[in-house]
JSON list of C-alpha atoms and ligand atoms in Angstrom, two decimals:
[
{"chain": "T", "resi": 1, "resn": "MET", "atom": "CA", "xyz": [-11.98, -69.68, 8.84]},
{"chain": "T", "resi": 2, "resn": "LYS", "atom": "CA", "xyz": [-8.88, -67.55, 9.53]},
{"chain": "T", "resi": 3, "resn": "ARG", "atom": "CA", "xyz": [-8.13, -67.41, 5.82]},
{"chain": "T", "resi": 4, "resn": "GLY", "atom": "CA", "xyz": [-11.63, -66.41, 5.04]},
{"chain": "T", "resi": 5, "resn": "LEU", "atom": "CA", "xyz": [-11.48, -63.18, 7.06]},
{"chain": "T", "resi": 6, "resn": "PRO", "atom": "CA", "xyz": [-9.31, -61.08, 4.71]},
{"chain": "T", "resi": 7, "resn": "ALA", "atom": "CA", "xyz": [-11.40, -62.27, 1.79]},
{"chain": "T", "resi": 8, "resn": "PHE", "atom": "CA", "xyz": [-14.53, -61.24, 3.66]},
{"chain": "T", "resi": 9, "resn": "VAL", "atom": "CA", "xyz": [-13.14, -57.75, 4.38]},
{"chain": "T", "resi": 10, "resn": "PHE", "atom": "CA", "xyz": [-12.11, -57.41, 0.74]},
{"chain": "T", "resi": 11, "resn": "CYS", "atom": "CA", "xyz": [-15.56, -58.39, -0.47]},
{"chain": "T", "resi": 12, "resn": "ALA", "atom": "CA", "xyz": [-17.17, -56.04, 2.05]},
{"chain": "T", "resi": 13, "resn": "LEU", "atom": "CA", "xyz": [-15.05, -53.15, 0.71]},
{"chain": "T", "resi": 14, "resn": "VAL", "atom": "CA", "xyz": [-16.04, -53.94, -2.86]},
{"chain": "T", "resi": 15, "resn": "ALA", "atom": "CA", "xyz": [-19.65, -54.00, -1.72]},
{"chain": "T", "resi": 16, "resn": "MET", "atom": "CA", "xyz": [-19.18, -50.54, -0.21]},
{"chain": "T", "resi": 17, "resn": "ALA", "atom": "CA", "xyz": [-18.13, -49.29, -3.67]},
{"chain": "T", "resi": 18, "resn": "CYS", "atom": "CA", "xyz": [-14.48, -49.34, -2.53]},
{"chain": "T", "resi": 19, "resn": "ASN", "atom": "CA", "xyz": [-14.87, -46.33, -0.24]},
{"chain": "T", "resi": 20, "resn": "PRO", "atom": "CA", "xyz": [-15.79, -47.17, 3.33]},
{"chain": "T", "resi": 21, "resn": "PHE", "atom": "CA", "xyz": [-15.91, -43.45, 4.17]},
{"chain": "T", "resi": 22, "resn": "ASP", "atom": "CA", "xyz": [-18.98, -43.02, 1.94]},
{"chain": "T", "resi": 23, "resn": "VAL", "atom": "CA", "xyz": [-20.81, -45.45, 4.16]},
{"chain": "T", "resi": 24, "resn": "LEU", "atom": "CA", "xyz": [-19.49, -43.72, 7.28]},
{"chain": "T", "resi": 25, "resn": "ASP", "atom": "CA", "xyz": [-20.57, -40.36, 5.88]},
{"chain": "T", "resi": 26, "resn": "ASP", "atom": "CA", "xyz": [-24.11, -41.62, 5.46]},
{"chain": "T", "resi": 27, "resn": "MET", "atom": "CA", "xyz": [-24.13, -42.75, 9.06]},
{"chain": "T", "resi": 28, "resn": "ILE", "atom": "CA", "xyz": [-22.99, -39.35, 10.39]},
{"chain": "T", "resi": 29, "resn": "SER", "atom": "CA", "xyz": [-25.79, -36.82, 10.74]},
{"chain": "T", "resi": 30, "resn": "TYR", "atom": "CA", "xyz": [-23.65, -33.64, 10.56]},
{"chain": "T", "resi": 31, "resn": "GLU", "atom": "CA", "xyz": [-21.78, -32.29, 7.54]},
{"chain": "T", "resi": 32, "resn": "ARG", "atom": "CA", "xyz": [-18.18, -33.18, 6.93]},
{"chain": "T", "resi": 33, "resn": "MET", "atom": "CA", "xyz": [-15.43, -31.02, 5.48]},
{"chain": "T", "resi": 34, "resn": "ASN", "atom": "CA", "xyz": [-15.25, -32.98, 2.25]},
{"chain": "T", "resi": 35, "resn": "ASP", "atom": "CA", "xyz": [-18.88, -32.10, 1.53]},
{"chain": "T", "resi": 36, "resn": "GLN", "atom": "CA", "xyz": [-17.76, -28.57, 0.72]},
{"chain": "T", "resi": 37, "resn": "GLU", "atom": "CA", "xyz": [-17.27, -27.35, -2.78]},
{"chain": "T", "resi": 38, "resn": "SER", "atom": "CA", "xyz": [-13.64, -26.38, -3.00]},
{"chain": "T", "resi": 39, "resn": "PHE", "atom": "CA", "xyz": [-10.95, -25.85, -5.58]},
{"chain": "T", "resi": 40, "resn": "ARG", "atom": "CA", "xyz": [-7.50, -27.27, -5.57]},
{"chain": "T", "resi": 41, "resn": "PRO", "atom": "CA", "xyz": [-4.73, -24.75, -6.25]},
{"chain": "T", "resi": 42, "resn": "TYR", "atom": "CA", "xyz": [-4.63, -23.86, -9.95]},
{"chain": "T", "resi": 43, "resn": "GLU", "atom": "CA", "xyz": [-7.90, -25.74, -10.56]},
{"chain": "T", "resi": 44, "resn": "ALA", "atom": "CA", "xyz": [-9.85, -22.50, -10.96]},
{"chain": "T", "resi": 45, "resn": "ARG", "atom": "CA", "xyz": [-9.44, -20.79, -14.30]},
{"chain": "T", "resi": 46, "resn": "MET", "atom": "CA", "xyz": [-8.14, -17.25, -13.98]},
{"chain": "T", "resi": 47, "resn": "PRO", "atom": "CA", "xyz": [-10.41, -14.73, -15.70]},
{"chain": "T", "resi": 48, "resn": "GLY", "atom": "CA", "xyz": [-8.98, -13.00, -18.75]},
{"chain": "T", "resi": 49, "resn": "VAL", "atom": "CA", "xyz": [-7.94, -9.34, -18.68]},
{"chain": "T", "resi": 50, "resn": "VAL", "atom": "CA", "xyz": [-11.09, -7.24, -18.59]},
{"chain": "T", "resi": 51, "resn": "PRO", "atom": "CA", "xyz": [-11.27, -4.77, -21.50]},
{"chain": "T", "resi": 52, "resn": "GLY", "atom": "CA", "xyz": [-10.63, -1.27, -20.10]},
{"chain": "T", "resi": 53, "resn": "ALA", "atom": "CA", "xyz": [-8.58, -2.55, -17.13]},
{"chain": "T", "resi": 54, "resn": "VAL", "atom": "CA", "xyz": [-5.80, -0.25, -18.35]},
{"chain": "T", "resi": 55, "resn": "PRO", "atom": "CA", "xyz": [-7.74, 3.01, -18.46]},
{"chain": "T", "resi": 56, "resn": "THR", "atom": "CA", "xyz": [-7.71, 4.96, -21.72]},
{"chain": "T", "resi": 57, "resn": "LYS", "atom": "CA", "xyz": [-9.76, 7.80, -23.09]},
{"chain": "T", "resi": 58, "resn": "ASP", "atom": "CA", "xyz": [-9.88, 8.54, -26.84]},
{"chain": "T", "resi": 59, "resn": "GLY", "atom": "CA", "xyz": [-6.92, 6.19, -27.27]},
{"chain": "T", "resi": 60, "resn": "LYS", "atom": "CA", "xyz": [-4.79, 8.11, -24.74]},
{"chain": "T", "resi": 61, "resn": "PRO", "atom": "CA", "xyz": [-3.79, 6.93, -21.24]},
{"chain": "T", "resi": 62, "resn": "ALA", "atom": "CA", "xyz": [-6.32, 7.91, -18.56]},
{"chain": "T", "resi": 63, "resn": "GLY", "atom": "CA", "xyz": [-6.54, 7.48, -14.78]},
{"chain": "T", "resi": 64, "resn": "GLU", "atom": "CA", "xyz": [-3.15, 7.01, -13.10]},
{"chain": "T", "resi": 65, "resn": "GLU", "atom": "CA", "xyz": [-1.62, 6.09, -16.48]},
{"chain": "T", "resi": 66, "resn": "GLN", "atom": "CA", "xyz": [-1.96, 9.69, -17.72]},
{"chain": "T", "resi": 67, "resn": "TYR", "atom": "CA", "xyz": [0.45, 10.89, -15.02]},
{"chain": "T", "resi": 68, "resn": "LYS", "atom": "CA", "xyz": [2.95, 8.08, -15.56]},
{"chain": "T", "resi": 69, "resn": "ALA", "atom": "CA", "xyz": [2.93, 8.66, -19.32]},
{"chain": "T", "resi": 70, "resn": "ALA", "atom": "CA", "xyz": [3.13, 12.49, -19.11]},
{"chain": "T", "resi": 71, "resn": "PRO", "atom": "CA", "xyz": [6.47, 14.00, -20.25]},
{"chain": "T", "resi": 72, "resn": "MET", "atom": "CA", "xyz": [8.73, 15.13, -17.38]},
{"chain": "T", "resi": 73, "resn": "GLY", "atom": "CA", "xyz": [7.92, 18.65, -16.22]},
{"chain": "T", "resi": 74, "resn": "SER", "atom": "CA", "xyz": [4.49, 18.77, -17.86]},
{"chain": "T", "resi": 75, "resn": "LEU", "atom": "CA", "xyz": [2.35, 18.07, -14.77]},
{"chain": "T", "resi": 76, "resn": "GLU", "atom": "CA", "xyz": [0.68, 21.04, -13.16]},
{"chain": "T", "resi": 77, "resn": "ASN", "atom": "CA", "xyz": [-1.28, 21.18, -9.93]},
{"chain": "T", "resi": 78, "resn": "PRO", "atom": "CA", "xyz": [-4.97, 21.34, -10.96]},
{"chain": "T", "resi": 79, "resn": "LEU", "atom": "CA", "xyz": [-6.04, 22.47, -7.46]},
{"chain": "T", "resi": 80, "resn": "PRO", "atom": "CA", "xyz": [-5.96, 26.14, -6.39]},
{"chain": "T", "resi": 81, "resn": "ALA", "atom": "CA", "xyz": [-3.81, 27.05, -3.37]},
{"chain": "T", "resi": 82, "resn": "GLY", "atom": "CA", "xyz": [-6.92, 28.08, -1.38]},
{"chain": "T", "resi": 83, "resn": "PRO", "atom": "CA", "xyz": [-7.55, 27.32, 2.30]},
{"chain": "T", "resi": 84, "resn": "ASN", "atom": "CA", "xyz": [-9.74, 24.26, 1.50]},
{"chain": "T", "resi": 85, "resn": "THR", "atom": "CA", "xyz": [-6.98, 22.58, -0.53]},
{"chain": "T", "resi": 86, "resn": "ILE", "atom": "CA", "xyz": [-4.36, 23.36, 2.10]},
{"chain": "T", "resi": 87, "resn": "ALA", "atom": "CA", "xyz": [-6.61, 22.07, 4.91]},
{"chain": "T", "resi": 88, "resn": "ARG", "atom": "CA", "xyz": [-7.17, 18.85, 2.98]},
{"chain": "T", "resi": 89, "resn": "GLY", "atom": "CA", "xyz": [-3.41, 18.50, 2.43]},
{"chain": "T", "resi": 90, "resn": "GLU", "atom": "CA", "xyz": [-2.75, 18.92, 6.13]},
{"chain": "T", "resi": 91, "resn": "LEU", "atom": "CA", "xyz": [-5.40, 16.32, 6.96]},
{"chain": "T", "resi": 92, "resn": "SER", "atom": "CA", "xyz": [-3.89, 13.86, 4.45]},
{"chain": "T", "resi": 93, "resn": "TYR", "atom": "CA", "xyz": [-0.45, 14.45, 5.94]},
{"chain": "T", "resi": 94, "resn": "GLY", "atom": "CA", "xyz": [-1.78, 13.22, 9.30]},
{"chain": "T", "resi": 95, "resn": "TYR", "atom": "CA", "xyz": [-3.06, 10.04, 7.63]},
{"chain": "T", "resi": 96, "resn": "PHE", "atom": "CA", "xyz": [-0.30, 9.12, 5.21]},
{"chain": "T", "resi": 97, "resn": "CYS", "atom": "CA", "xyz": [2.98, 10.90, 5.95]},
{"chain": "T", "resi": 98, "resn": "ILE", "atom": "CA", "xyz": [3.32, 11.92, 9.59]},
{"chain": "T", "resi": 99, "resn": "GLN", "atom": "CA", "xyz": [4.52, 8.50, 10.75]},
{"chain": "T", "resi": 100, "resn": "CYS", "atom": "CA", "xyz": [7.72, 9.05, 8.75]},
{"chain": "T", "resi": 101, "resn": "HIS", "atom": "CA", "xyz": [8.07, 12.79, 8.22]},
{"chain": "T", "resi": 102, "resn": "GLY", "atom": "CA", "xyz": [6.98, 13.64, 11.78]},
{"chain": "T", "resi": 103, "resn": "SER", "atom": "CA", "xyz": [4.82, 16.33, 13.34]},
{"chain": "T", "resi": 104, "resn": "ARG", "atom": "CA", "xyz": [7.57, 18.88, 12.64]},
{"chain": "T", "resi": 105, "resn": "TYR", "atom": "CA", "xyz": [8.09, 17.70, 9.02]},
{"chain": "T", "resi": 106, "resn": "ASN", "atom": "CA", "xyz": [11.79, 17.02, 9.67]},
{"chain": "T", "resi": 107, "resn": "GLY", "atom": "CA", "xyz": [11.68, 13.23, 9.32]},
{"chain": "T", "resi": 108, "resn": "ASP", "atom": "CA", "xyz": [11.71, 12.21, 12.96]},
{"chain": "T", "resi": 109, "resn": "GLY", "atom": "CA", "xyz": [8.27, 10.59, 12.99]},
{"chain": "T", "resi": 110, "resn": "THR", "atom": "CA", "xyz": [7.85, 7.34, 14.91]},
{"chain": "T", "resi": 111, "resn": "VAL", "atom": "CA", "xyz": [8.71, 5.27, 11.81]},
{"chain": "T", "resi": 112, "resn": "GLY", "atom": "CA", "xyz": [10.88, 7.90, 10.12]},
{"chain": "T", "resi": 113, "resn": "GLN", "atom": "CA", "xyz": [13.44, 8.09, 12.94]},
{"chain": "T", "resi": 114, "resn": "SER", "atom": "CA", "xyz": [14.57, 4.54, 12.18]},
{"chain": "T", "resi": 115, "resn": "PHE", "atom": "CA", "xyz": [15.80, 5.77, 8.78]},
{"chain": "T", "resi": 116, "resn": "ALA", "atom": "CA", "xyz": [19.41, 6.91, 8.55]},
{"chain": "T", "resi": 117, "resn": "PRO", "atom": "CA", "xyz": [19.61, 9.53, 7.18]},
{"chain": "T", "resi": 118, "resn": "LEU", "atom": "CA", "xyz": [16.15, 10.69, 8.26]},
{"chain": "T", "resi": 119, "resn": "PRO", "atom": "CA", "xyz": [13.38, 11.20, 5.68]},
{"chain": "T", "resi": 120, "resn": "THR", "atom": "CA", "xyz": [13.87, 14.52, 3.94]},
{"chain": "T", "resi": 121, "resn": "ASP", "atom": "CA", "xyz": [12.85, 17.66, 5.87]},
{"chain": "T", "resi": 122, "resn": "LEU", "atom": "CA", "xyz": [9.77, 18.92, 4.02]},
{"chain": "T", "resi": 123, "resn": "ARG", "atom": "CA", "xyz": [10.68, 22.49, 4.96]},
{"chain": "T", "resi": 124, "resn": "SER", "atom": "CA", "xyz": [14.21, 22.26, 3.52]},
{"chain": "T", "resi": 125, "resn": "PRO", "atom": "CA", "xyz": [15.06, 24.57, 0.61]},
{"chain": "T", "resi": 126, "resn": "TYR", "atom": "CA", "xyz": [15.59, 21.40, -1.47]},
{"chain": "T", "resi": 127, "resn": "ILE", "atom": "CA", "xyz": [11.91, 20.40, -1.12]},
{"chain": "T", "resi": 128, "resn": "GLN", "atom": "CA", "xyz": [10.59, 23.96, -1.20]},
{"chain": "T", "resi": 129, "resn": "GLN", "atom": "CA", "xyz": [12.33, 24.58, -4.52]},
{"chain": "T", "resi": 130, "resn": "MET", "atom": "CA", "xyz": [10.95, 21.44, -6.16]},
{"chain": "T", "resi": 131, "resn": "SER", "atom": "CA", "xyz": [8.25, 21.85, -8.80]},
{"chain": "T", "resi": 132, "resn": "ALA", "atom": "CA", "xyz": [4.76, 20.39, -8.34]},
{"chain": "T", "resi": 133, "resn": "ASP", "atom": "CA", "xyz": [5.63, 17.91, -11.10]},
{"chain": "T", "resi": 134, "resn": "GLU", "atom": "CA", "xyz": [8.73, 16.65, -9.25]},
{"chain": "T", "resi": 135, "resn": "LEU", "atom": "CA", "xyz": [6.92, 16.45, -5.91]},
{"chain": "T", "resi": 136, "resn": "PHE", "atom": "CA", "xyz": [4.01, 14.58, -7.49]},
{"chain": "T", "resi": 137, "resn": "ARG", "atom": "CA", "xyz": [6.29, 11.98, -9.07]},
{"chain": "T", "resi": 138, "resn": "SER", "atom": "CA", "xyz": [8.40, 11.43, -5.93]},
{"chain": "T", "resi": 139, "resn": "ILE", "atom": "CA", "xyz": [5.34, 11.02, -3.70]},
{"chain": "T", "resi": 140, "resn": "SER", "atom": "CA", "xyz": [3.38, 8.93, -6.20]},
{"chain": "T", "resi": 141, "resn": "TYR", "atom": "CA", "xyz": [6.00, 6.59, -7.60]},
{"chain": "T", "resi": 142, "resn": "GLY", "atom": "CA", "xyz": [8.68, 6.68, -4.88]},
{"chain": "T", "resi": 143, "resn": "ILE", "atom": "CA", "xyz": [12.30, 7.80, -5.04]},
{"chain": "T", "resi": 144, "resn": "GLN", "atom": "CA", "xyz": [15.28, 5.97, -3.57]},
{"chain": "T", "resi": 145, "resn": "ARG", "atom": "CA", "xyz": [14.06, 4.91, -0.10]},
{"chain": "T", "resi": 146, "resn": "HIS", "atom": "CA", "xyz": [10.62, 6.49, -0.56]},
{"chain": "T", "resi": 147, "resn": "PRO", "atom": "CA", "xyz": [7.66, 4.12, -0.92]},
{"chain": "T", "resi": 148, "resn": "PRO", "atom": "CA", "xyz": [5.38, 4.61, -3.95]},
{"chain": "T", "resi": 149, "resn": "MET", "atom": "CA", "xyz": [2.10, 5.96, -2.62]},
{"chain": "T", "resi": 150, "resn": "TRP", "atom": "CA", "xyz": [-0.11, 6.35, -5.70]},
{"chain": "T", "resi": 151, "resn": "TYR", "atom": "CA", "xyz": [-2.24, 3.34, -4.83]},
{"chain": "T", "resi": 152, "resn": "THR", "atom": "CA", "xyz": [-2.71, 4.48, -1.21]},
{"chain": "T", "resi": 153, "resn": "VAL", "atom": "CA", "xyz": [-3.25, 8.23, -1.57]},
{"chain": "T", "resi": 154, "resn": "SER", "atom": "CA", "xyz": [-5.86, 9.56, -4.03]},
{"chain": "T", "resi": 155, "resn": "VAL", "atom": "CA", "xyz": [-4.82, 11.96, -6.79]},
{"chain": "T", "resi": 156, "resn": "GLU", "atom": "CA", "xyz": [-6.74, 14.83, -5.13]},
{"chain": "T", "resi": 157, "resn": "ASP", "atom": "CA", "xyz": [-5.05, 14.15, -1.79]},
{"chain": "T", "resi": 158, "resn": "ARG", "atom": "CA", "xyz": [-1.60, 14.14, -3.45]},
{"chain": "T", "resi": 159, "resn": "TRP", "atom": "CA", "xyz": [-2.17, 17.48, -5.18]},
{"chain": "T", "resi": 160, "resn": "SER", "atom": "CA", "xyz": [-3.59, 18.90, -1.91]},
{"chain": "T", "resi": 161, "resn": "LEU", "atom": "CA", "xyz": [-0.53, 17.63, -0.03]},
{"chain": "T", "resi": 162, "resn": "ILE", "atom": "CA", "xyz": [1.73, 19.39, -2.52]},
{"chain": "T", "resi": 163, "resn": "ARG", "atom": "CA", "xyz": [-0.10, 22.71, -2.07]},
{"chain": "T", "resi": 164, "resn": "TRP", "atom": "CA", "xyz": [0.13, 22.25, 1.69]},
{"chain": "T", "resi": 165, "resn": "ILE", "atom": "CA", "xyz": [3.88, 21.35, 1.64]},
{"chain": "T", "resi": 166, "resn": "GLN", "atom": "CA", "xyz": [4.54, 24.45, -0.49]},
{"chain": "T", "resi": 167, "resn": "SER", "atom": "CA", "xyz": [2.56, 26.57, 1.96]},
{"chain": "T", "resi": 168, "resn": "LEU", "atom": "CA", "xyz": [4.92, 25.57, 4.80]},
{"chain": "T", "resi": 169, "resn": "GLY", "atom": "CA", "xyz": [7.84, 27.53, 3.34]},
{"chain": "T", "resi": 170, "resn": "ALA", "atom": "CA", "xyz": [11.56, 26.98, 3.97]},
{"chain": "T", "resi": 171, "resn": "ARG", "atom": "CA", "xyz": [12.78, 27.11, 7.59]},
{"chain": "T", "resi": 172, "resn": "GLU", "atom": "CA", "xyz": [15.77, 29.21, 6.62]},
{"chain": "T", "resi": 173, "resn": "GLU", "atom": "CA", "xyz": [13.52, 31.96, 5.35]},
{"chain": "T", "resi": 174, "resn": "ALA", "atom": "CA", "xyz": [11.61, 31.89, 8.65]},
{"chain": "T", "resi": 175, "resn": "GLY", "atom": "CA", "xyz": [14.95, 31.87, 10.56]},
{"chain": "T", "resi": 176, "resn": "GLU", "atom": "CA", "xyz": [14.18, 28.46, 12.10]},
{"chain": "T", "resi": 177, "resn": "ALA", "atom": "CA", "xyz": [16.70, 25.67, 12.73]},
{"chain": "T", "resi": 178, "resn": "ILE", "atom": "CA", "xyz": [15.80, 22.11, 11.72]},
{"chain": "T", "resi": 179, "resn": "PRO", "atom": "CA", "xyz": [14.50, 20.43, 14.88]},
{"chain": "T", "resi": 180, "resn": "SER", "atom": "CA", "xyz": [16.31, 17.17, 15.59]},
{"chain": "T", "resi": 181, "resn": "GLY", "atom": "CA", "xyz": [15.91, 16.69, 19.35]},
{"chain": "T", "resi": 182, "resn": "ASP", "atom": "CA", "xyz": [13.43, 13.82, 19.10]},
{"chain": "T", "resi": 183, "resn": "TYR", "atom": "CA", "xyz": [15.77, 11.74, 17.00]},
{"chain": "T", "resi": 184, "resn": "ASN", "atom": "CA", "xyz": [18.72, 12.07, 19.40]},
{"chain": "T", "resi": 185, "resn": "ARG", "atom": "CA", "xyz": [16.52, 11.49, 22.43]},
{"chain": "T", "resi": 186, "resn": "SER", "atom": "CA", "xyz": [14.89, 8.36, 21.03]},
{"chain": "T", "resi": 187, "resn": "VAL", "atom": "CA", "xyz": [18.22, 6.84, 19.95]},
{"chain": "T", "resi": 188, "resn": "LYS", "atom": "CA", "xyz": [19.91, 7.63, 23.27]},
{"chain": "T", "resi": 189, "resn": "ALA", "atom": "CA", "xyz": [16.89, 6.34, 25.22]},
{"chain": "T", "resi": 190, "resn": "ILE", "atom": "CA", "xyz": [17.51, 2.78, 23.97]},
{"chain": "T", "resi": 191, "resn": "PRO", "atom": "CA", "xyz": [19.45, 1.05, 26.81]},
{"chain": "M", "resi": 201, "resn": "HEC", "atom": "C1", "xyz": [7.81, 4.91, 5.12]},
{"chain": "M", "resi": 201, "resn": "HEC", "atom": "C2", "xyz": [8.21, 6.23, 5.45]},
{"chain": "M", "resi": 201, "resn": "HEC", "atom": "C3", "xyz": [7.70, 7.37, 4.61]},
{"chain": "M", "resi": 201, "resn": "HEC", "atom": "C4", "xyz": [6.39, 7.73, 4.38]},
{"chain": "M", "resi": 201, "resn": "HEC", "atom": "C5", "xyz": [5.12, 7.05, 4.86]},
{"chain": "M", "resi": 201, "resn": "HEC", "atom": "C6", "xyz": [6.44, 8.94, 3.60]},
{"chain": "M", "resi": 201, "resn": "HEC", "atom": "N1", "xyz": [7.74, 9.28, 3.35]},
{"chain": "M", "resi": 201, "resn": "HEC", "atom": "FE1", "xyz": [8.38, 10.85, 2.25]},
{"chain": "M", "resi": 201, "resn": "HEC", "atom": "N2", "xyz": [10.31, 10.28, 2.50]},
{"chain": "M", "resi": 201, "resn": "HEC", "atom": "C7", "xyz": [10.70, 9.16, 3.21]},
{"chain": "M", "resi": 201, "resn": "HEC", "atom": "C8", "xyz": [12.13, 8.97, 3.04]},
{"chain": "M", "resi": 201, "resn": "HEC", "atom": "C9", "xyz": [12.96, 7.87, 3.65]},
{"chain": "M", "resi": 201, "resn": "HEC", "atom": "C10", "xyz": [12.57, 10.00, 2.17]},
{"chain": "M", "resi": 201, "resn": "HEC", "atom": "C11", "xyz": [13.98, 10.21, 1.63]},
{"chain": "M", "resi": 201, "resn": "HEC", "atom": "C12", "xyz": [14.03, 9.45, 0.32]},
{"chain": "M", "resi": 201, "resn": "HEC", "atom": "C13", "xyz": [15.45, 9.33, -0.20]},
{"chain": "M", "resi": 201, "resn": "HEC", "atom": "O1", "xyz": [15.95, 10.31, -0.79]},
{"chain": "M", "resi": 201, "resn": "HEC", "atom": "O2", "xyz": [16.04, 8.25, -0.03]},
{"chain": "M", "resi": 201, "resn": "HEC", "atom": "C14", "xyz": [11.41, 10.82, 1.85]},
{"chain": "M", "resi": 201, "resn": "HEC", "atom": "C15", "xyz": [11.42, 11.91, 0.99]},
{"chain": "M", "resi": 201, "resn": "HEC", "atom": "C16", "xyz": [10.29, 12.62, 0.64]},
{"chain": "M", "resi": 201, "resn": "HEC", "atom": "C17", "xyz": [10.28, 13.71, -0.31]},
{"chain": "M", "resi": 201, "resn": "HEC", "atom": "C18", "xyz": [11.47, 14.18, -1.13]},
{"chain": "M", "resi": 201, "resn": "HEC", "atom": "C19", "xyz": [11.48, 13.38, -2.42]},
{"chain": "M", "resi": 201, "resn": "HEC", "atom": "C20", "xyz": [12.62, 13.73, -3.36]},
{"chain": "M", "resi": 201, "resn": "HEC", "atom": "O3", "xyz": [12.33, 13.86, -4.57]},
{"chain": "M", "resi": 201, "resn": "HEC", "atom": "O4", "xyz": [13.77, 13.85, -2.91]},
{"chain": "M", "resi": 201, "resn": "HEC", "atom": "C21", "xyz": [9.01, 14.21, -0.33]},
{"chain": "M", "resi": 201, "resn": "HEC", "atom": "C22", "xyz": [8.48, 15.35, -1.17]},
{"chain": "M", "resi": 201, "resn": "HEC", "atom": "C23", "xyz": [8.20, 13.39, 0.55]},
{"chain": "M", "resi": 201, "resn": "HEC", "atom": "N3", "xyz": [9.02, 12.43, 1.12]},
{"chain": "M", "resi": 201, "resn": "HEC", "atom": "C24", "xyz": [6.87, 13.57, 0.79]},
{"chain": "M", "resi": 201, "resn": "HEC", "atom": "C25", "xyz": [6.06, 12.64, 1.44]},
{"chain": "M", "resi": 201, "resn": "HEC", "atom": "C26", "xyz": [4.62, 12.74, 1.54]},
{"chain": "M", "resi": 201, "resn": "HEC", "atom": "C27", "xyz": [3.78, 13.91, 1.03]},
{"chain": "M", "resi": 201, "resn": "HEC", "atom": "C28", "xyz": [4.19, 11.62, 2.19]},
{"chain": "M", "resi": 201, "resn": "HEC", "atom": "C29", "xyz": [2.77, 11.23, 2.50]},
{"chain": "M", "resi": 201, "resn": "HEC", "atom": "C30", "xyz": [1.88, 11.09, 1.37]},
{"chain": "M", "resi": 201, "resn": "HEC", "atom": "C31", "xyz": [5.36, 10.82, 2.50]},
{"chain": "M", "resi": 201, "resn": "HEC", "atom": "N4", "xyz": [6.47, 11.46, 2.03]},
{"chain": "M", "resi": 201, "resn": "HEC", "atom": "C32", "xyz": [5.32, 9.61, 3.17]},
{"chain": "M", "resi": 201, "resn": "HEC", "atom": "C33", "xyz": [9.92, 8.35, 3.97]},
{"chain": "M", "resi": 201, "resn": "HEC", "atom": "C34", "xyz": [8.53, 8.34, 3.95]}
]
């Protein structure tokens, strides 16, 4: 009889179509995880590249590609320097740039002050003398420690930001010193 037991279990398993869990599943009234339709990694076929995913118009690059492909120095700000554009630039600054460049544009924002040297002062003669083309490329595609921001900030917001930065003017011309108190205070405040 003792020998017969394993043989009985074996036969019982064969009778259950080799998977005792199928029988258990039928006995359980609620759904089990393995009832879900799911894919194993790499089981799903990746869709092919959609035609038009790289934007073109009349065979020329369009969308963001038109700026990347444009010859150096050829980009011009399409937005007028009116109060609406400048107001939009200032608003965008509060969303996308202030955390690094700071409320006084000198680079001592909450994130910016951890950079050494600080992010560039937007009211420095260096920035104020840059062309719209240079500013657009630095902001959009990054430069040295600067993050690329073209996929975060819309084209209109970038051009508005540039008009607004240019409207700030250089501190030297206004006889102002570059404020740096926040940076020293925050560094010294760390015990
Ligand atoms: C993560 C922090 C960070 C954010 C966010 C940031 N900046 Fe900067 N920015 C920097 C740093 C750091 C530099 C100095 C880059 C260098 O020369 O290494 C810099 C430099 C610049 C320069 C000078 C680029 C050049 O060609 O020398 C401009 C213009 C500028 N930022 C504009 C902006 C604007 C406009 C925004 C918002 C859309 C922005 N930045 C958001 C950190 C930041």
